[in-house]
PDB file of C-alpha atoms in Angstrom:
ATOM      1  CA  UNK A   1      14.930  12.191   1.882  1.00 70.00           C
ATOM      2  CA  UNK A   2      11.506  12.216   3.452  1.00 81.00           C
ATOM      3  CA  UNK A   3      10.161   8.787   4.235  1.00 89.00           C
ATOM      4  CA  UNK A   4       6.754   7.671   5.381  1.00 94.00           C
ATOM      5  CA  UNK A   5       6.794   4.053   6.426  1.00 95.00           C
ATOM      6  CA  UNK A   6       3.891   1.904   7.376  1.00 96.00           C
ATOM      7  CA  UNK A   7       3.926  -1.436   9.069  1.00 96.00           C
ATOM      8  CA  UNK A   8       2.841  -4.000   8.636  1.00 96.00           C
ATOM      9  CA  UNK A   9       2.371  -3.924   4.864  1.00 94.00           C
ATOM     10  CA  UNK A  10       0.070  -6.920   4.952  1.00 95.00           C
ATOM     11  CA  UNK A  11      -2.253  -7.847   7.746  1.00 93.00           C
ATOM     12  CA  UNK A  12      -4.521 -10.832   7.889  1.00 93.00           C
ATOM     13  CA  UNK A  13      -6.905 -10.638  10.793  1.00 90.00           C
ATOM     14  CA  UNK A  14      -9.697 -12.697  12.177  1.00 92.00           C
ATOM     15  CA  UNK A  15     -13.000 -11.075  12.888  1.00 93.00           C
ATOM     16  CA  UNK A  16     -13.437  -9.654  16.365  1.00 93.00           C
ATOM     17  CA  UNK A  17      -9.671  -9.284  16.889  1.00 93.00           C
ATOM     18  CA  UNK A  18      -7.840  -6.019  17.548  1.00 95.00           C
ATOM     19  CA  UNK A  19      -4.784  -4.735  15.771  1.00 94.00           C
ATOM     20  CA  UNK A  20      -2.737  -1.583  15.150  1.00 96.00           C
ATOM     21  CA  UNK A  21      -1.174  -0.181  12.001  1.00 97.00           C
ATOM     22  CA  UNK A  22       1.846   2.075  12.486  1.00 98.00           C
ATOM     23  CA  UNK A  23       2.931   5.046  10.410  1.00 97.00           C
ATOM     24  CA  UNK A  24       6.381   6.533  10.981  1.00 96.00           C
ATOM     25  CA  UNK A  25       7.615   9.612   9.158  1.00 94.00           C
ATOM     26  CA  UNK A  26      11.007  11.257   8.986  1.00 91.00           C
ATOM     27  CA  UNK A  27      10.328  14.994   8.951  1.00 83.00           C
ATOM     28  CA  UNK A  28       8.441  17.571  10.943  1.00 79.00           C
ATOM     29  CA  UNK A  29       4.770  17.806  10.144  1.00 77.00           C
ATOM     30  CA  UNK A  30       1.647  18.711  12.052  1.00 73.00           C
ATOM     31  CA  UNK A  31      -0.803  17.273   9.567  1.00 87.00           C
ATOM     32  CA  UNK A  32      -1.333  13.629   8.969  1.00 92.00           C
ATOM     33  CA  UNK A  33      -4.113  11.879   7.113  1.00 94.00           C
ATOM     34  CA  UNK A  34      -5.449   8.357   6.971  1.00 96.00           C
ATOM     35  CA  UNK A  35      -7.157   7.081   3.837  1.00 95.00           C
ATOM     36  CA  UNK A  36      -8.871   3.870   2.876  1.00 96.00           C
ATOM     37  CA  UNK A  37      -8.720   2.402  -0.633  1.00 93.00           C
ATOM     38  CA  UNK A  38     -10.788  -0.505  -1.903  1.00 93.00           C
ATOM     39  CA  UNK A  39      -9.430  -2.437  -4.921  1.00 88.00           C
ATOM     40  CA  UNK A  40      -9.788  -0.441  -8.105  1.00 84.00           C
ATOM     41  CA  UNK A  41     -11.349   2.458  -6.262  1.00 87.00           C
ATOM     42  CA  UNK A  42     -10.381   5.912  -5.137  1.00 88.00           C
ATOM     43  CA  UNK A  43      -9.184   7.017  -1.730  1.00 91.00           C
ATOM     44  CA  UNK A  44     -11.667   7.705   0.998  1.00 92.00           C
ATOM     45  CA  UNK A  45     -10.629  10.123   3.713  1.00 92.00           C
ATOM     46  CA  UNK A  46     -10.858   8.567   7.180  1.00 95.00           C
ATOM     47  CA  UNK A  47      -9.097  10.904   9.596  1.00 94.00           C
ATOM     48  CA  UNK A  48      -7.306  14.230   9.664  1.00 92.00           C
ATOM     49  CA  UNK A  49      -4.901  14.672  12.574  1.00 92.00           C
ATOM     50  CA  UNK A  50      -3.698  18.231  13.039  1.00 87.00           C
ATOM     51  CA  UNK A  51      -1.846  18.418  16.327  1.00 83.00           C
ATOM     52  CA  UNK A  52       0.287  16.484  18.740  1.00 84.00           C
ATOM     53  CA  UNK A  53      -1.811  14.150  20.836  1.00 85.00           C
ATOM     54  CA  UNK A  54      -4.781  14.276  18.477  1.00 88.00           C
ATOM     55  CA  UNK A  55      -7.028  11.248  18.706  1.00 92.00           C
ATOM     56  CA  UNK A  56     -10.022  10.594  16.492  1.00 93.00           C
ATOM     57  CA  UNK A  57     -12.432   7.706  16.404  1.00 95.00           C
ATOM     58  CA  UNK A  58     -14.989   6.542  13.897  1.00 94.00           C
ATOM     59  CA  UNK A  59     -16.717   3.239  14.485  1.00 95.00           C
ATOM     60  CA  UNK A  60     -14.146   0.491  14.928  1.00 95.00           C
ATOM     61  CA  UNK A  61     -11.232   2.687  13.838  1.00 97.00           C
ATOM     62  CA  UNK A  62      -9.231   5.054  16.011  1.00 97.00           C
ATOM     63  CA  UNK A  63      -6.284   7.158  14.900  1.00 97.00           C
ATOM     64  CA  UNK A  64      -3.731   9.039  16.970  1.00 96.00           C
ATOM     65  CA  UNK A  65      -0.783  11.304  16.325  1.00 94.00           C
ATOM     66  CA  UNK A  66       2.456  11.840  18.258  1.00 92.00           C
ATOM     67  CA  UNK A  67       4.387  14.554  16.443  1.00 89.00           C
ATOM     68  CA  UNK A  68       7.362  14.312  18.776  1.00 90.00           C
ATOM     69  CA  UNK A  69       7.826  10.645  17.980  1.00 92.00           C
ATOM     70  CA  UNK A  70       6.739  11.252  14.359  1.00 92.00           C
ATOM     71  CA  UNK A  71       4.327   8.383  14.707  1.00 95.00           C
ATOM     72  CA  UNK A  72       0.681   7.844  13.970  1.00 96.00           C
ATOM     73  CA  UNK A  73      -1.322   4.745  14.721  1.00 97.00           C
ATOM     74  CA  UNK A  74      -4.557   3.368  13.312  1.00 97.00           C
ATOM     75  CA  UNK A  75      -6.161   0.996  15.752  1.00 97.00           C
ATOM     76  CA  UNK A  76      -8.778  -1.492  14.679  1.00 95.00           C
ATOM     77  CA  UNK A  77     -11.151  -2.808  17.292  1.00 95.00           C
ATOM     78  CA  UNK A  78     -13.148  -6.008  16.843  1.00 91.00           C
ATOM     79  CA  UNK A  79     -12.482  -6.229  13.112  1.00 90.00           C
ATOM     80  CA  UNK A  80     -15.234  -7.105  10.672  1.00 92.00           C
ATOM     81  CA  UNK A  81     -14.991  -8.235   7.055  1.00 93.00           C
ATOM     82  CA  UNK A  82     -16.157  -4.843   5.762  1.00 94.00           C
ATOM     83  CA  UNK A  83     -12.911  -3.300   6.984  1.00 95.00           C
ATOM     84  CA  UNK A  84     -10.903  -5.296   4.427  1.00 96.00           C
ATOM     85  CA  UNK A  85      -9.109  -2.690   2.283  1.00 96.00           C
ATOM     86  CA  UNK A  86      -5.762  -0.968   1.919  1.00 95.00           C
ATOM     87  CA  UNK A  87      -5.060   1.793   4.419  1.00 96.00           C
ATOM     88  CA  UNK A  88      -2.676   4.643   3.696  1.00 95.00           C
ATOM     89  CA  UNK A  89      -1.238   7.306   5.927  1.00 96.00           C
ATOM     90  CA  UNK A  90      -0.071  10.540   4.324  1.00 94.00           C
ATOM     91  CA  UNK A  91       1.970  13.413   5.693  1.00 92.00           C
ATOM     92  CA  UNK A  92       1.562  17.004   4.550  1.00 87.00           C
ATOM     93  CA  UNK A  93       5.026  18.528   4.246  1.00 80.00           C
ATOM     94  CA  UNK A  94       4.278  21.641   2.262  1.00 72.00           C
ATOM     95  CA  UNK A  95       4.408  25.059   3.873  1.00 66.00           C
ATOM     96  CA  UNK A  96       1.773  26.066   1.396  1.00 58.00           C
ATOM     97  CA  UNK A  97      -0.283  23.005   2.102  1.00 62.00           C
ATOM     98  CA  UNK A  98      -1.098  20.199  -0.199  1.00 73.00           C
ATOM     99  CA  UNK A  99       1.942  18.115  -0.950  1.00 84.00           C
ATOM    100  CA  UNK A 100       1.115  14.759   0.577  1.00 90.00           C
ATOM    101  CA  UNK A 101       3.711  12.060   0.994  1.00 91.00           C
ATOM    102  CA  UNK A 102       2.073   8.648   1.265  1.00 93.00           C
ATOM    103  CA  UNK A 103       3.137   5.516   3.047  1.00 94.00           C
ATOM    104  CA  UNK A 104       3.290   2.251   1.123  1.00 93.00           C
ATOM    105  CA  UNK A 105      -0.107   1.190   2.372  1.00 94.00           C
ATOM    106  CA  UNK A 106      -1.234  -1.636   4.628  1.00 96.00           C
ATOM    107  CA  UNK A 107      -3.368  -4.274   2.964  1.00 95.00           C
ATOM    108  CA  UNK A 108      -5.834  -5.515   5.533  1.00 95.00           C
ATOM    109  CA  UNK A 109      -7.753  -8.742   5.099  1.00 95.00           C
ATOM    110  CA  UNK A 110     -10.327  -9.676   7.696  1.00 94.00           C
ATOM    111  CA  UNK A 111     -11.358 -13.301   7.623  1.00 90.00           C
ATOM    112  CA  UNK A 112     -14.259 -14.980   9.382  1.00 82.00           C
TER     113      UNK A 112
ATOM    114  CA  UNK B   1     -22.464  18.337  -4.699  1.00 52.00           C
ATOM    115  CA  UNK B   2     -20.489  16.377  -7.248  1.00 71.00           C
ATOM    116  CA  UNK B   3     -17.122  15.098  -6.167  1.00 90.00           C
ATOM    117  CA  UNK B   4     -13.854  15.279  -8.035  1.00 94.00           C
ATOM    118  CA  UNK B   5     -14.523  14.096 -11.573  1.00 95.00           C
ATOM    119  CA  UNK B   6     -11.839  12.428 -13.621  1.00 96.00           C
ATOM    120  CA  UNK B   7     -12.061  11.201 -17.150  1.00 96.00           C
ATOM    121  CA  UNK B   8     -11.556   8.945 -18.781  1.00 97.00           C
ATOM    122  CA  UNK B   9     -11.678   6.184 -16.190  1.00 95.00           C
ATOM    123  CA  UNK B  10      -9.600   3.930 -18.391  1.00 97.00           C
ATOM    124  CA  UNK B  11      -7.253   4.963 -21.169  1.00 98.00           C
ATOM    125  CA  UNK B  12      -5.292   2.728 -23.490  1.00 98.00           C
ATOM    126  CA  UNK B  13      -2.475   4.132 -25.575  1.00 97.00           C
ATOM    127  CA  UNK B  14       0.267   2.696 -27.747  1.00 97.00           C
ATOM    128  CA  UNK B  15       3.874   3.577 -27.125  1.00 97.00           C
ATOM    129  CA  UNK B  16       4.691   6.979 -28.582  1.00 97.00           C
ATOM    130  CA  UNK B  17       1.152   8.338 -28.425  1.00 98.00           C
ATOM    131  CA  UNK B  18      -0.064  11.155 -26.203  1.00 98.00           C
ATOM    132  CA  UNK B  19      -2.279  10.712 -23.163  1.00 98.00           C
ATOM    133  CA  UNK B  20      -4.515  13.464 -21.795  1.00 98.00           C
ATOM    134  CA  UNK B  21      -6.110  13.037 -18.422  1.00 98.00           C
ATOM    135  CA  UNK B  22      -8.774  15.420 -17.200  1.00 98.00           C
ATOM    136  CA  UNK B  23      -9.828  16.461 -13.735  1.00 97.00           C
ATOM    137  CA  UNK B  24     -12.687  18.701 -12.681  1.00 97.00           C
ATOM    138  CA  UNK B  25     -12.328  19.689  -9.021  1.00 96.00           C
ATOM    139  CA  UNK B  26     -15.151  19.801  -6.553  1.00 93.00           C
ATOM    140  CA  UNK B  27     -17.269  22.914  -6.724  1.00 91.00           C
ATOM    141  CA  UNK B  28     -15.586  25.719  -4.851  1.00 89.00           C
ATOM    142  CA  UNK B  29     -12.162  24.080  -4.826  1.00 91.00           C
ATOM    143  CA  UNK B  30      -9.338  26.038  -6.371  1.00 90.00           C
ATOM    144  CA  UNK B  31      -6.450  23.713  -5.513  1.00 93.00           C
ATOM    145  CA  UNK B  32      -5.739  20.674  -7.670  1.00 96.00           C
ATOM    146  CA  UNK B  33      -3.185  17.917  -7.128  1.00 96.00           C
ATOM    147  CA  UNK B  34      -2.089  15.021  -9.294  1.00 97.00           C
ATOM    148  CA  UNK B  35      -0.702  11.752  -7.955  1.00 97.00           C
ATOM    149  CA  UNK B  36       0.492   8.572  -9.613  1.00 96.00           C
ATOM    150  CA  UNK B  37      -0.001   5.109  -8.191  1.00 93.00           C
ATOM    151  CA  UNK B  38       1.936   2.143  -9.455  1.00 88.00           C
ATOM    152  CA  UNK B  39       0.624  -1.358  -8.708  1.00 81.00           C
ATOM    153  CA  UNK B  40       1.047  -2.399  -5.083  1.00 75.00           C
ATOM    154  CA  UNK B  41       2.445   1.015  -4.140  1.00 79.00           C
ATOM    155  CA  UNK B  42       1.287   4.173  -2.458  1.00 82.00           C
ATOM    156  CA  UNK B  43       0.494   7.377  -4.255  1.00 91.00           C
ATOM    157  CA  UNK B  44       3.363   9.568  -5.397  1.00 94.00           C
ATOM    158  CA  UNK B  45       2.882  13.328  -5.556  1.00 93.00           C
ATOM    159  CA  UNK B  46       3.340  14.836  -8.994  1.00 96.00           C
ATOM    160  CA  UNK B  47       2.116  18.405  -9.120  1.00 96.00           C
ATOM    161  CA  UNK B  48       0.046  20.986  -7.247  1.00 94.00           C
ATOM    162  CA  UNK B  49      -1.799  23.688  -9.172  1.00 94.00           C
ATOM    163  CA  UNK B  50      -4.080  26.595  -8.545  1.00 93.00           C
ATOM    164  CA  UNK B  51      -5.978  28.404 -11.244  1.00 88.00           C
ATOM    165  CA  UNK B  52      -3.497  29.291 -14.007  1.00 88.00           C
ATOM    166  CA  UNK B  53      -0.517  28.647 -11.724  1.00 93.00           C
ATOM    167  CA  UNK B  54       1.768  25.719 -10.991  1.00 94.00           C
ATOM    168  CA  UNK B  55       2.583  25.886  -7.286  1.00 91.00           C
ATOM    169  CA  UNK B  56       4.763  22.808  -6.872  1.00 91.00           C
ATOM    170  CA  UNK B  57       5.850  20.470  -9.646  1.00 93.00           C
ATOM    171  CA  UNK B  58       8.641  18.758  -7.762  1.00 91.00           C
ATOM    172  CA  UNK B  59       7.169  15.313  -8.428  1.00 92.00           C
ATOM    173  CA  UNK B  60       6.803  15.689 -12.181  1.00 95.00           C
ATOM    174  CA  UNK B  61       9.233  13.870 -14.459  1.00 94.00           C
ATOM    175  CA  UNK B  62      11.421  16.394 -16.254  1.00 90.00           C
ATOM    176  CA  UNK B  63      10.405  15.293 -19.714  1.00 95.00           C
ATOM    177  CA  UNK B  64       7.171  14.368 -21.485  1.00 97.00           C
ATOM    178  CA  UNK B  65       4.884  15.302 -18.575  1.00 98.00           C
ATOM    179  CA  UNK B  66       3.039  18.594 -18.194  1.00 97.00           C
ATOM    180  CA  UNK B  67       0.045  19.859 -16.263  1.00 97.00           C
ATOM    181  CA  UNK B  68      -2.221  22.850 -16.441  1.00 96.00           C
ATOM    182  CA  UNK B  69      -5.235  24.238 -14.662  1.00 96.00           C
ATOM    183  CA  UNK B  70      -6.694  26.957 -16.876  1.00 93.00           C
ATOM    184  CA  UNK B  71      -8.996  29.725 -15.786  1.00 90.00           C
ATOM    185  CA  UNK B  72     -11.884  27.907 -17.402  1.00 89.00           C
ATOM    186  CA  UNK B  73     -12.257  24.158 -17.682  1.00 92.00           C
ATOM    187  CA  UNK B  74     -10.682  21.125 -16.080  1.00 95.00           C
ATOM    188  CA  UNK B  75      -7.110  20.511 -15.081  1.00 97.00           C
ATOM    189  CA  UNK B  76      -5.194  18.486 -17.661  1.00 98.00           C
ATOM    190  CA  UNK B  77      -2.298  16.110 -17.103  1.00 98.00           C
ATOM    191  CA  UNK B  78      -0.580  15.513 -20.398  1.00 98.00           C
ATOM    192  CA  UNK B  79       1.910  12.760 -21.139  1.00 98.00           C
ATOM    193  CA  UNK B  80       3.668  12.909 -24.474  1.00 98.00           C
ATOM    194  CA  UNK B  81       5.268   9.949 -26.234  1.00 97.00           C
ATOM    195  CA  UNK B  82       4.092   7.474 -23.649  1.00 97.00           C
ATOM    196  CA  UNK B  83       6.228   4.498 -22.660  1.00 96.00           C
ATOM    197  CA  UNK B  84       5.322   1.243 -20.915  1.00 94.00           C
ATOM    198  CA  UNK B  85       6.559   2.614 -17.598  1.00 93.00           C
ATOM    199  CA  UNK B  86       3.850   5.276 -17.678  1.00 95.00           C
ATOM    200  CA  UNK B  87       1.224   2.593 -17.051  1.00 96.00           C
ATOM    201  CA  UNK B  88      -0.323   3.460 -13.705  1.00 96.00           C
ATOM    202  CA  UNK B  89      -3.381   4.877 -12.005  1.00 95.00           C
ATOM    203  CA  UNK B  90      -3.388   8.655 -11.989  1.00 97.00           C
ATOM    204  CA  UNK B  91      -5.411  10.317  -9.273  1.00 96.00           C
ATOM    205  CA  UNK B  92      -6.511  13.893  -9.041  1.00 97.00           C
ATOM    206  CA  UNK B  93      -7.456  15.552  -5.772  1.00 95.00           C
ATOM    207  CA  UNK B  94      -8.865  18.954  -4.960  1.00 94.00           C
ATOM    208  CA  UNK B  95      -9.252  21.100  -1.896  1.00 91.00           C
ATOM    209  CA  UNK B  96      -9.796  24.569  -0.577  1.00 87.00           C
ATOM    210  CA  UNK B  97      -7.053  26.311   1.365  1.00 78.00           C
ATOM    211  CA  UNK B  98      -5.767  24.179   4.274  1.00 72.00           C
ATOM    212  CA  UNK B  99      -8.530  21.606   3.934  1.00 80.00           C
ATOM    213  CA  UNK B 100      -8.202  17.852   3.341  1.00 84.00           C
ATOM    214  CA  UNK B 101      -7.886  16.721  -0.222  1.00 90.00           C
ATOM    215  CA  UNK B 102     -10.764  14.902  -1.868  1.00 92.00           C
ATOM    216  CA  UNK B 103      -9.783  12.349  -4.470  1.00 94.00           C
ATOM    217  CA  UNK B 104     -11.338  11.420  -7.763  1.00 94.00           C
ATOM    218  CA  UNK B 105     -11.817   7.854  -8.941  1.00 93.00           C
ATOM    219  CA  UNK B 106      -8.629   7.934 -10.966  1.00 95.00           C
ATOM    220  CA  UNK B 107      -7.663   7.249 -14.561  1.00 97.00           C
ATOM    221  CA  UNK B 108      -6.085   3.891 -15.216  1.00 96.00           C
ATOM    222  CA  UNK B 109      -3.605   4.309 -18.040  1.00 97.00           C
ATOM    223  CA  UNK B 110      -2.424   1.247 -19.927  1.00 97.00           C
ATOM    224  CA  UNK B 111       0.343   1.409 -22.501  1.00 96.00           C
ATOM    225  CA  UNK B 112       0.459  -1.290 -25.164  1.00 93.00           C
TER     226      UNK B 112
END
């Protein structure tokens, strides 16, 4: 059975600290996505990682993909309160595209 | 350019009633996906449709659930004879071929 596992599931950070969220998956895939979800809201696309070694950065967030290790990371640099949200990784396993398998989510809380 | 539109945003039904959830994809998108999110969990894939065709329904419960995406009009997720366990947030996403999925704001279904 395909599994996408994130850790940690809960993360309480202080502002200005750095941390990494890990996303491990159990099957071959070359497409991995990171989404952000605020409480009661929809999912906002953050990054699309399409190949081994892909690295993308946006502001204080940086995502990378290692398809050989089946691992993606989301690194947070110098956290600020506005980054508080739940972060999901999702793996596309469909040959036809589109079937996303989501991790459990990492609930991030950034405190002053 | 309007995003993915879902309605209603909130839906309350009594056990045994039918629930109909609607999703209008982004303009130009011909691929529609439905996901279910239980509290404190990630999204679970339900079904992937293109116009008038079900491409992958491997995540749909075998009974009571059906989905369609007609030639004209929105995609519909239909749940017959709802039970308490159907209470969840249902998200629709749309995309073009091989492009990231864009999510709607979801329909929060509550069963009394």
